[in-house]
Short mmCIF file of C-alpha atoms and ligand atoms in Angstrom, two decimals:
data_model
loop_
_atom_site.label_atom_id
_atom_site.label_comp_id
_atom_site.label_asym_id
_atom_site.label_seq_id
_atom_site.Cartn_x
_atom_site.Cartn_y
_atom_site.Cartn_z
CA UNK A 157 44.56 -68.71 -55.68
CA UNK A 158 42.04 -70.82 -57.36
CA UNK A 159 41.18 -72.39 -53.87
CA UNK A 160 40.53 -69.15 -52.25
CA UNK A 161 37.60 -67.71 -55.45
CA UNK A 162 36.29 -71.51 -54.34
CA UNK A 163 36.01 -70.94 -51.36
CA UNK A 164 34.23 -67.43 -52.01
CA UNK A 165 32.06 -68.89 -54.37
CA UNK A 166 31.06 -71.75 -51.67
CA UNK A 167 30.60 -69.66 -48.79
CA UNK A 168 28.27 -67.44 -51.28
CA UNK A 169 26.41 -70.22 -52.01
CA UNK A 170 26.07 -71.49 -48.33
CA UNK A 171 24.94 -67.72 -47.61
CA UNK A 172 22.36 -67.39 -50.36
CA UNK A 173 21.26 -70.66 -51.71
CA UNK A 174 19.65 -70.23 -54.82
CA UNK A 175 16.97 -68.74 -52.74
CA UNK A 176 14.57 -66.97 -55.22
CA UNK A 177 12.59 -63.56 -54.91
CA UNK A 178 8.96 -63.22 -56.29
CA UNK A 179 8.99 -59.96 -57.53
CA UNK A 180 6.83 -57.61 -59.62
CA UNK A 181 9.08 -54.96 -62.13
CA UNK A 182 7.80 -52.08 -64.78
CA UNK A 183 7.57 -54.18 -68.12
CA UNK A 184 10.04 -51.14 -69.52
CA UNK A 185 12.74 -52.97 -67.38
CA UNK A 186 12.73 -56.72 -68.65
CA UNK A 187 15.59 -55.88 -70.95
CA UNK A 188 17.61 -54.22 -68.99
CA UNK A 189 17.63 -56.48 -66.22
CA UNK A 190 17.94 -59.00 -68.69
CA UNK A 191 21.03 -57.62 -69.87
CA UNK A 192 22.83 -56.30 -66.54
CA UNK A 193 21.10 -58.25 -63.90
CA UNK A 194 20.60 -62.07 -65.10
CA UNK A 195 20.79 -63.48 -68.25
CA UNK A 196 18.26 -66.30 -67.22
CA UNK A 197 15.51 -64.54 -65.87
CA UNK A 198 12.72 -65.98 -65.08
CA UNK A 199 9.65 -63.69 -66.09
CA UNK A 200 6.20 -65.96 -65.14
CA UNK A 201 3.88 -63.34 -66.29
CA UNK A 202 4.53 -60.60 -68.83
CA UNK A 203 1.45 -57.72 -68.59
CA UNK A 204 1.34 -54.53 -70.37
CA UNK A 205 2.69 -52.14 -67.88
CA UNK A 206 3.96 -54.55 -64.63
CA UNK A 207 5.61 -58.21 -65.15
CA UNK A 208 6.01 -61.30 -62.30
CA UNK A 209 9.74 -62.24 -62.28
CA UNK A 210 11.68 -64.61 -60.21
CA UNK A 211 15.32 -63.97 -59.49
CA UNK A 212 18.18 -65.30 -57.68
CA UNK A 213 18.23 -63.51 -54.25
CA UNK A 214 21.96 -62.52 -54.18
CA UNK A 215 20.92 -60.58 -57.59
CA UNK A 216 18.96 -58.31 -55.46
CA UNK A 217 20.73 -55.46 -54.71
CA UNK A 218 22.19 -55.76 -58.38
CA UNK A 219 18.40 -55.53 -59.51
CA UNK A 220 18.24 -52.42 -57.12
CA UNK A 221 21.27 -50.68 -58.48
CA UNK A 222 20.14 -50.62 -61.97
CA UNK A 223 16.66 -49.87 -61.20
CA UNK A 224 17.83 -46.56 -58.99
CA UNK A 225 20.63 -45.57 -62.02
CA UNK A 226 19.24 -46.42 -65.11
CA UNK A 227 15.42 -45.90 -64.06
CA UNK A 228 15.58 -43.63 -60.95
CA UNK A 229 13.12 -45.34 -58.98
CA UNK A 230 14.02 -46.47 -55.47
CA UNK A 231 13.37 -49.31 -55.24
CA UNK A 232 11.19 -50.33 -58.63
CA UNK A 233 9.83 -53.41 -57.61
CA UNK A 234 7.68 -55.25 -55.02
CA UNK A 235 8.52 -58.25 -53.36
CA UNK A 236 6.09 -60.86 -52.67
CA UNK A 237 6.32 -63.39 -49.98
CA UNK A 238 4.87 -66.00 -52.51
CA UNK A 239 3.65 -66.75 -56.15
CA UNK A 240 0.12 -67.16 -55.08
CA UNK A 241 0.12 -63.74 -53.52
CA UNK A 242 1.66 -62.32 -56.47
CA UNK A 243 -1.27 -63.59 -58.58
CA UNK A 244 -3.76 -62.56 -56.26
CA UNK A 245 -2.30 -59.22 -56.33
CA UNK A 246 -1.39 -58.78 -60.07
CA UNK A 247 -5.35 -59.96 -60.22
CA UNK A 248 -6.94 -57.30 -58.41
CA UNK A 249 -4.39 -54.89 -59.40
CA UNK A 250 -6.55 -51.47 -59.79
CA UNK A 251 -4.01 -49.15 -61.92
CA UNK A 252 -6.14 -46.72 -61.87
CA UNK A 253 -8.18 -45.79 -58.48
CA UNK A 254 -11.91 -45.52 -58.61
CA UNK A 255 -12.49 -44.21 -55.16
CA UNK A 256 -14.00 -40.90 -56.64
CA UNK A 257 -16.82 -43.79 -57.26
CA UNK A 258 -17.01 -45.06 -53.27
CA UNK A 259 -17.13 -41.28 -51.74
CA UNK A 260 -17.38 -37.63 -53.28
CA UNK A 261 -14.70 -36.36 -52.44
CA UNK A 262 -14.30 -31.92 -52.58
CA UNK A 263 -10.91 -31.08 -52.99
CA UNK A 264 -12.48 -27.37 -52.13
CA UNK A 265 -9.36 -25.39 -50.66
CA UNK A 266 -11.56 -22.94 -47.97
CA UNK A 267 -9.73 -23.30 -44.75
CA UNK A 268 -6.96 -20.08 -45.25
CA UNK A 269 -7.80 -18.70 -41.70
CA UNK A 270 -6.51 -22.53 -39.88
CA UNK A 271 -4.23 -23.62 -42.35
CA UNK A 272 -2.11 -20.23 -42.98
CA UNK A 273 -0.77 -19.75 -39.04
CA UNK A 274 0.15 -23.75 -38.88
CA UNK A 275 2.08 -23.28 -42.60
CA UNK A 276 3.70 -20.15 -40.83
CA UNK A 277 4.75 -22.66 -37.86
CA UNK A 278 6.75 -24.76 -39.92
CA UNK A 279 10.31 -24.78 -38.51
CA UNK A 280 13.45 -25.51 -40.29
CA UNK A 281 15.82 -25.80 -37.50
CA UNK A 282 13.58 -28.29 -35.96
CA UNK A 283 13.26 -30.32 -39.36
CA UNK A 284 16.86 -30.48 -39.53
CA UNK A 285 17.28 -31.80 -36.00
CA UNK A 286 15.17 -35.05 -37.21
CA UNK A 287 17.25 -35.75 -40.09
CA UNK A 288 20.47 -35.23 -38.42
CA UNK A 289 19.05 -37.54 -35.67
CA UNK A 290 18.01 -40.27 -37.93
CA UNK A 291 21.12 -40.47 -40.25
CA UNK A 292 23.39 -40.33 -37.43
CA UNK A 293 22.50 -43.71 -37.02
CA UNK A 294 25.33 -46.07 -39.37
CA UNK A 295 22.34 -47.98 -41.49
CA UNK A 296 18.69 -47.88 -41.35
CA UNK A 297 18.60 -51.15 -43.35
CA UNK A 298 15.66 -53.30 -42.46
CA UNK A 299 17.75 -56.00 -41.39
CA UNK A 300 20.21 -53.84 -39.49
CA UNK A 301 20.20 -53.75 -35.38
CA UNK A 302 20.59 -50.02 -35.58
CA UNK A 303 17.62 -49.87 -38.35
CA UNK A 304 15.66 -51.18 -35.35
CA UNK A 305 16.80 -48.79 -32.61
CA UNK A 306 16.34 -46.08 -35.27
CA UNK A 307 12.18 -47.41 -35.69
CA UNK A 308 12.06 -47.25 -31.70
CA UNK A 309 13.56 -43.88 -31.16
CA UNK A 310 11.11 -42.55 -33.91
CA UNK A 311 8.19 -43.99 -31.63
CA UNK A 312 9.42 -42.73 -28.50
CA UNK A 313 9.93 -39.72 -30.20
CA UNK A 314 6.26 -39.71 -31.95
CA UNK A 315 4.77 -40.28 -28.51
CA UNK A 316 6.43 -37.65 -26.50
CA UNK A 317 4.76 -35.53 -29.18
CA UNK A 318 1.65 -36.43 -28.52
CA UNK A 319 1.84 -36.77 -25.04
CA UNK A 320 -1.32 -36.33 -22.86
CA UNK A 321 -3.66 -36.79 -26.28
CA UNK A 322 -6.04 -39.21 -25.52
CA UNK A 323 -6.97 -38.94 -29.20
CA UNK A 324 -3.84 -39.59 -30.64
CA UNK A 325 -1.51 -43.15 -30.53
CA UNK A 326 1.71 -44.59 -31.41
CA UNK A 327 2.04 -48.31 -33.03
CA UNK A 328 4.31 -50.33 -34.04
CA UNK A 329 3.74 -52.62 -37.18
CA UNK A 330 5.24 -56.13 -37.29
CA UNK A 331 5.70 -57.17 -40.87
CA UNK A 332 5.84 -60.89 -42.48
CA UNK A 333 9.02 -60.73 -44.45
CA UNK A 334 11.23 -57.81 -42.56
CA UNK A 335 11.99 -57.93 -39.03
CA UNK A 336 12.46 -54.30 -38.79
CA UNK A 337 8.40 -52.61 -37.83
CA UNK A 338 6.83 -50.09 -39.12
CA UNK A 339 5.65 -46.79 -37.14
CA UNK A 340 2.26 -45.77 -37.35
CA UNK A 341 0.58 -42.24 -35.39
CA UNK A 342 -2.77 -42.42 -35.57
CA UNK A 343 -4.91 -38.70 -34.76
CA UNK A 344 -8.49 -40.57 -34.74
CA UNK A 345 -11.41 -38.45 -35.90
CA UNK A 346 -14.04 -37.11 -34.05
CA UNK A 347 -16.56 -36.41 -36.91
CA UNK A 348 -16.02 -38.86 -39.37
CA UNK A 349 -13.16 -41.24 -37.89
CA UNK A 350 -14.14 -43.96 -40.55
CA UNK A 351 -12.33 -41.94 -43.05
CA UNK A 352 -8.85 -42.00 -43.23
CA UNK A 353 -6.07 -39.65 -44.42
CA UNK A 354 -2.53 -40.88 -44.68
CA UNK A 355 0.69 -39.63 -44.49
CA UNK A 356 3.76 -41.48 -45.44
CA UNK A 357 7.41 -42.33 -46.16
CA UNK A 358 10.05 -45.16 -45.58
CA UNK A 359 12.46 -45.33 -42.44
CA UNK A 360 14.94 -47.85 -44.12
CA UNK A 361 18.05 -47.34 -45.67
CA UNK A 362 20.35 -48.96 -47.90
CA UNK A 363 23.75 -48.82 -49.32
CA UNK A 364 26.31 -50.24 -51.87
CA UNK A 365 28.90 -51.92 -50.36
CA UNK A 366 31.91 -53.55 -52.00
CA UNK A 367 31.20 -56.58 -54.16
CA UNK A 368 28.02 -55.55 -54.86
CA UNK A 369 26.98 -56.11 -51.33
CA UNK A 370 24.98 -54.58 -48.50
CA UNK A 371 27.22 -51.64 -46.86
CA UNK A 372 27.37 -51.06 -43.18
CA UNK A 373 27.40 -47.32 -44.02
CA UNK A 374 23.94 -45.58 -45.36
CA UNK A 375 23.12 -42.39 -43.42
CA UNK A 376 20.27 -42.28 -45.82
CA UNK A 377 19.65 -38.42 -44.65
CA UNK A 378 17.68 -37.52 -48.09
CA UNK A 379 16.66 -41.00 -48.44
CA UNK A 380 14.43 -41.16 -46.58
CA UNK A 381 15.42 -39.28 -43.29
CA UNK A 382 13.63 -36.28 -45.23
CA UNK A 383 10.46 -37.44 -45.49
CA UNK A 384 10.34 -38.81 -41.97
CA UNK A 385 11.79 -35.21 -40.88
CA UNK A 386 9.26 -33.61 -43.10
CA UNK A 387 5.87 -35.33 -41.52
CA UNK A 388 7.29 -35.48 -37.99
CA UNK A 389 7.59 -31.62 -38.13
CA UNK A 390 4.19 -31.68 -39.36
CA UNK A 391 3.02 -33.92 -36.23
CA UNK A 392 4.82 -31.77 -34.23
CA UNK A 393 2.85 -28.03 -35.50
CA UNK A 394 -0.41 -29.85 -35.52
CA UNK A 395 -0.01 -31.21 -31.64
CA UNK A 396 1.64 -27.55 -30.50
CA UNK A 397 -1.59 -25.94 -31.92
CA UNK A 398 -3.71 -28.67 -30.29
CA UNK A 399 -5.32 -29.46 -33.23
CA UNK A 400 -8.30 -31.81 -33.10
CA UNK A 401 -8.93 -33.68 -36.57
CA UNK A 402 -12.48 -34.56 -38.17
CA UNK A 403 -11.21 -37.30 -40.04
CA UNK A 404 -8.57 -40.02 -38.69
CA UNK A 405 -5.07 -38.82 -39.83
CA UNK A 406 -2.29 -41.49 -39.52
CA UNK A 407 1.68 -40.67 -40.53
CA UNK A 408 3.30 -44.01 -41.31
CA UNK A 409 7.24 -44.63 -41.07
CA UNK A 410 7.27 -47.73 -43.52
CA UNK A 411 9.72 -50.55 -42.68
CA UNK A 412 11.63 -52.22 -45.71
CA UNK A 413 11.22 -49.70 -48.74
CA UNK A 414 14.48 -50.03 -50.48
CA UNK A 415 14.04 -54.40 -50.85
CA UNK A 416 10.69 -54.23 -52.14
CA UNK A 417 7.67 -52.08 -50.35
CA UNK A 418 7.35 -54.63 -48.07
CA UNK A 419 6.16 -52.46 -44.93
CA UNK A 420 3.46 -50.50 -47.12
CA UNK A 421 2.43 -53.15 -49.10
CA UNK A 422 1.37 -55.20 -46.50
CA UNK A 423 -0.17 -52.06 -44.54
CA UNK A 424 -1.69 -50.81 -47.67
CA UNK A 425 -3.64 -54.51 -48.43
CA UNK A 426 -4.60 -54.98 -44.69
CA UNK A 427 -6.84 -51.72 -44.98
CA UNK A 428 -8.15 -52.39 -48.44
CA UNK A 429 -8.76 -56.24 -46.73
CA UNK A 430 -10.12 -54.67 -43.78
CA UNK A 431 -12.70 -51.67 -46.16
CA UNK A 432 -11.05 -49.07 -44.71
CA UNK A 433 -12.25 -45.77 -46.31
CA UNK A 434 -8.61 -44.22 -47.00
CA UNK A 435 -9.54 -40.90 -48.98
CA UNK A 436 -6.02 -39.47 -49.74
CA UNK A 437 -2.44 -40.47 -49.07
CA UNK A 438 0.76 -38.30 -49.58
CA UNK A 439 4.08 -39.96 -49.64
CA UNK A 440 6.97 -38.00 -48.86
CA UNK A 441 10.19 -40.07 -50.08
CA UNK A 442 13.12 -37.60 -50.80
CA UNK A 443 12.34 -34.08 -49.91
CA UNK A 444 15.65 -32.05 -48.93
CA UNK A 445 18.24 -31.72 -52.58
CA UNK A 446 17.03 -28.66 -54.59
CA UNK A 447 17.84 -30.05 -57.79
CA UNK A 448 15.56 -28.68 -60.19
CA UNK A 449 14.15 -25.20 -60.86
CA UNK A 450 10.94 -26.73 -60.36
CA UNK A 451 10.58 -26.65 -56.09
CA UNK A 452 8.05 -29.45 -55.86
CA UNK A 453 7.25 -32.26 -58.65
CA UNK A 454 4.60 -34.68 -58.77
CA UNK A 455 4.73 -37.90 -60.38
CA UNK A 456 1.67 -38.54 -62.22
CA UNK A 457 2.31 -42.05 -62.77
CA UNK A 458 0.82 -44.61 -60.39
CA UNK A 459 -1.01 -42.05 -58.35
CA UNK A 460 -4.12 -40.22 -58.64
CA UNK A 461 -4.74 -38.04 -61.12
CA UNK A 462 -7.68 -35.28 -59.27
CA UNK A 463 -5.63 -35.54 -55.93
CA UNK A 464 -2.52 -34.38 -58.00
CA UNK A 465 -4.39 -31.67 -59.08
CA UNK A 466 -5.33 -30.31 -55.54
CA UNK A 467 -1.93 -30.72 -54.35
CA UNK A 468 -0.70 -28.26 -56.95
CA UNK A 469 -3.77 -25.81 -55.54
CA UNK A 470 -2.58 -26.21 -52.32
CA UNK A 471 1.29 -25.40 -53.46
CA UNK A 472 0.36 -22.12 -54.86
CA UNK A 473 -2.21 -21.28 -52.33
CA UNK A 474 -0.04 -22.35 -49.69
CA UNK A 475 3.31 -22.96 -50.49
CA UNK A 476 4.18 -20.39 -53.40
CA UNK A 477 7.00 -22.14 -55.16
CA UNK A 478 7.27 -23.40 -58.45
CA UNK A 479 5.83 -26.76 -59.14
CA UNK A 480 6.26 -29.50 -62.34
CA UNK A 481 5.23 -32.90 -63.27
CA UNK A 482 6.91 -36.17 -64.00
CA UNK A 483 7.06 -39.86 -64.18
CA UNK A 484 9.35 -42.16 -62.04
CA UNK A 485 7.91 -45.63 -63.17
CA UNK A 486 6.58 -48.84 -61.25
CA UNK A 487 7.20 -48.79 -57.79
CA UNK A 488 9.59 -46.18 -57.48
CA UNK A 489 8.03 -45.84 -54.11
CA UNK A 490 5.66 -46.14 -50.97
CA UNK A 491 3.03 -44.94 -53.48
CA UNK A 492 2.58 -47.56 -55.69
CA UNK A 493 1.41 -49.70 -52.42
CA UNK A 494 -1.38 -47.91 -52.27
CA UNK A 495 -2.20 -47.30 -55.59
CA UNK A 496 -2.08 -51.06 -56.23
CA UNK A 497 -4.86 -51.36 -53.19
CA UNK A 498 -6.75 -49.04 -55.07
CA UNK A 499 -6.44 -46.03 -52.61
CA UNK A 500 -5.56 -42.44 -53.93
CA UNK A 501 -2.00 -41.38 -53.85
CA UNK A 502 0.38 -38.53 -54.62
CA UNK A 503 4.27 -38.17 -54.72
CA UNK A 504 5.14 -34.71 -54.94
CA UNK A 505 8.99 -35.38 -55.21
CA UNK A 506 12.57 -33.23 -54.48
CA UNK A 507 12.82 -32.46 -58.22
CA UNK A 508 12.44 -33.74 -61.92
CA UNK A 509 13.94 -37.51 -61.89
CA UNK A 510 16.80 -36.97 -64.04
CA UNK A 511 18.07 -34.32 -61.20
CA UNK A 512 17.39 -36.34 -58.69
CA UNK A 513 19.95 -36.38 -55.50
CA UNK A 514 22.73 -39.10 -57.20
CA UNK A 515 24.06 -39.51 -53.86
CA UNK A 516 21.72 -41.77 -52.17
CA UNK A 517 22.31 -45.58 -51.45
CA UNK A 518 25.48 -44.60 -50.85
CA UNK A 519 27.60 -43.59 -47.75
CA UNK A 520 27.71 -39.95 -48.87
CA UNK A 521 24.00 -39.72 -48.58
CA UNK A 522 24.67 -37.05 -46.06
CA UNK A 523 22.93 -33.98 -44.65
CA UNK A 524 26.12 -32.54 -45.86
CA UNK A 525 24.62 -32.61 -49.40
CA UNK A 526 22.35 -30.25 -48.50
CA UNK A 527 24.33 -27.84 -46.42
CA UNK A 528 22.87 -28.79 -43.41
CA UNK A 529 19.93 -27.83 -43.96
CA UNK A 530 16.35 -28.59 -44.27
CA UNK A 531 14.94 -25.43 -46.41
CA UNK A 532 13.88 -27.21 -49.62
CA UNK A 533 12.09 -29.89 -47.04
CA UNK A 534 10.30 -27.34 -45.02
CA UNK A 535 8.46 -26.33 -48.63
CA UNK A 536 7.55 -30.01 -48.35
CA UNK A 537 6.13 -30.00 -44.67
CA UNK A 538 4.25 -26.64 -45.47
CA UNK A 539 2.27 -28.48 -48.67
CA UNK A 540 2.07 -31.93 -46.20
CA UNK A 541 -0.07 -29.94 -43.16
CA UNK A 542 -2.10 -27.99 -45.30
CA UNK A 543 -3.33 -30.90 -47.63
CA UNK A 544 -3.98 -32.73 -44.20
CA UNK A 545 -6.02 -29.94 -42.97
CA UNK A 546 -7.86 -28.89 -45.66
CA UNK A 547 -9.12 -32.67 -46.56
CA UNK A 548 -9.59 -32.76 -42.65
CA UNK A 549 -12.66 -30.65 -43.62
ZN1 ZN B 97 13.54 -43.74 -50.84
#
């Protein structure tokens, strides 16, 4: 008996090493993942609000569980490919975004005659064929073959709907540290194509498996099949009405969420490395469990404070359903990539954190959970095209 845990313990070690992760966590955390994730952790640099740890890489996913049930944020850190970059980063971290200072921006809401026939266009039957499609798949996990065929069916999928635009593309992104890409459909601008409008959420999945492991099984159909659902039907009324865009709009299907931002951070720092103006970005992680009375919430941590504001305009111009505030911490998403490059975000989430959907990362992360449907995500699409539009202006 002893010989067998030996061997275990061996053939552990052979698979991970003590290969270590550069990560960044909320400073609220260090305790906790003191106390449940490893006694020995290595923190290199403690700041107010975000701390540089390093940590054993088979303590990963235990560093993800307790981060998604104790702290509700999916996945609550960022992983960095090396110290130095983590430095660099930490360095020019801007918590709060000044971009107010590099453009004026109006977040004027005057453009009722366009915007109210697309919001009327938005089609829950077609949403819900998107997220059935993309957790039909066993895994999405960034490491996953099927994670990969799920990425190139969303791109085949993004280009049939914007077939015969010469305006519009389809890219994929390689990343550095995942080999799964990311997706990227760009509408480029004809007025002012230097600025930039982004829309976003994750096309990875993840799971619990046994031992504290990776599971084979994670339909991920709330997280994140939603969001991807909720800006492809978004792509999808904007290209039936032909619309042609001032701005450049680009909706982003980020690779390797759940093990660390890794596809948005490295997207998000390429276009601060590269100037680009990026005016506004929505991300849209978890959008189809109803479980608050509140329809739509924002988080008004890590994002941007006079964007927020707009998008609750836009709700009750637009949307009409009940909206609420709250926090979900460092890196509890896509977000907090951009934020970090100094960009203005928003994450108008599913509900208040402590009602979040408890299923995800697990194999009952099914459309089942939401009756197979897509009508609380549809509330999400309607907000998603009219913010595009109306900062499209
Ligand atoms: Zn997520």
């Amino acid at each position: 008996m002893k010989k067998i845990w030996m061997v275990i313990a061996l053939m552990s070690l052979q698979c991970f090493g003590n290969e270590k992760l550069i990560l960044t966590v909320g400073t609220d955390s260090l305790s906790a993942i003191k106390a449940q994730v490893s006694v020995d952790l290595e923190i290199l640099k403690q700041g107010d609000e975000i701390s540089l740890i390093r940590l054993d890489k088979e303590k990963m996913f235990k560093l993800s569980e307790l981060m998604h049930h104790d702290f509700g944020r999916c996945p609550g850190f960022t992983k960095y490919f090396s110290e130095a970059e983590a430095y660099e980063d930490l360095a020019s971290l801007q918590i709060k975004s000044s971009v107010q200072g590099l453009f004026t921006l109006d977040y004027k809401i005057d453009q009722h005659l366009l915007v109210k026939p697309l919001v009327e266009q938005i089609d829950e039957v077609s949403t819900v064929q998107i997220i059935a499609q993309l957790s039909n798949y066993p895994t999405r996990y960034h490491k996953s073959k099927t994670g990969l065929e799920a990425v190139m069916w969303l791109k085949s999928h993004w280009e049939s709907l914007g077939q015969g635009r010469s305006d519009v593309t389809v890219e994929l992104v390689k990343h550095r540290d995942t080999p799964q890409p990311s997706v990227i459909l760009t509408i480029e601008g004809t007025e002012n194509p230097e600025q930039v409008i982004v829309v976003g959420g994750h096309v990875d999945s993840i799971a619990r498996g046994f031992f504290g492991g990776i599971s084979k099984i994670a339909p991920g159909a709330d997280d994140n099949a939603s969001g991807i659902a909720t800006m492809t039907e978004v792509i999808r009324v904007l290209m039936s009405n032909s619309y042609r865009s001032n701005k450049t709009i680009k909706f982003m299907a980020y690779a390797a969420e759940e093990i660390g931002l890794v596809g948005s951070r490295e997207i998000a720092k390429s276009f601060k490395k590269a100037g680009t103006q990026v005016v506004g970005v929505m991300q849209l992680d978890m959008t189809n469990f109803k479980g608050s009375d509140e329809d739509i919430v924002l988080m008004t941590d890590y994002t941007n404070k006079a964007q927020n504001t707009f998008i609750t305009s836009i709700i009750d111009t637009y949307v009409k359903v009940k909206w609420g505030t709250d926090k979900c911490g460092y890196a509890c998403s896509d977000h907090a990539s951009w934020t970090n490059a100094g960009f203005p975000a928003s994450m108008p989430f599913e509900s208040k954190v402590k009602d979040m959907n408890r299923k995800i990362h697990s194999k009952k992360d099914t459309l089942a959970v939401s009756k197979n449907h897509a009508f609380h995500a549809i509330k999400f699409a309607k907000m998603a095209i009219a913010y595009v539009v109306e900062l499209d202006r």
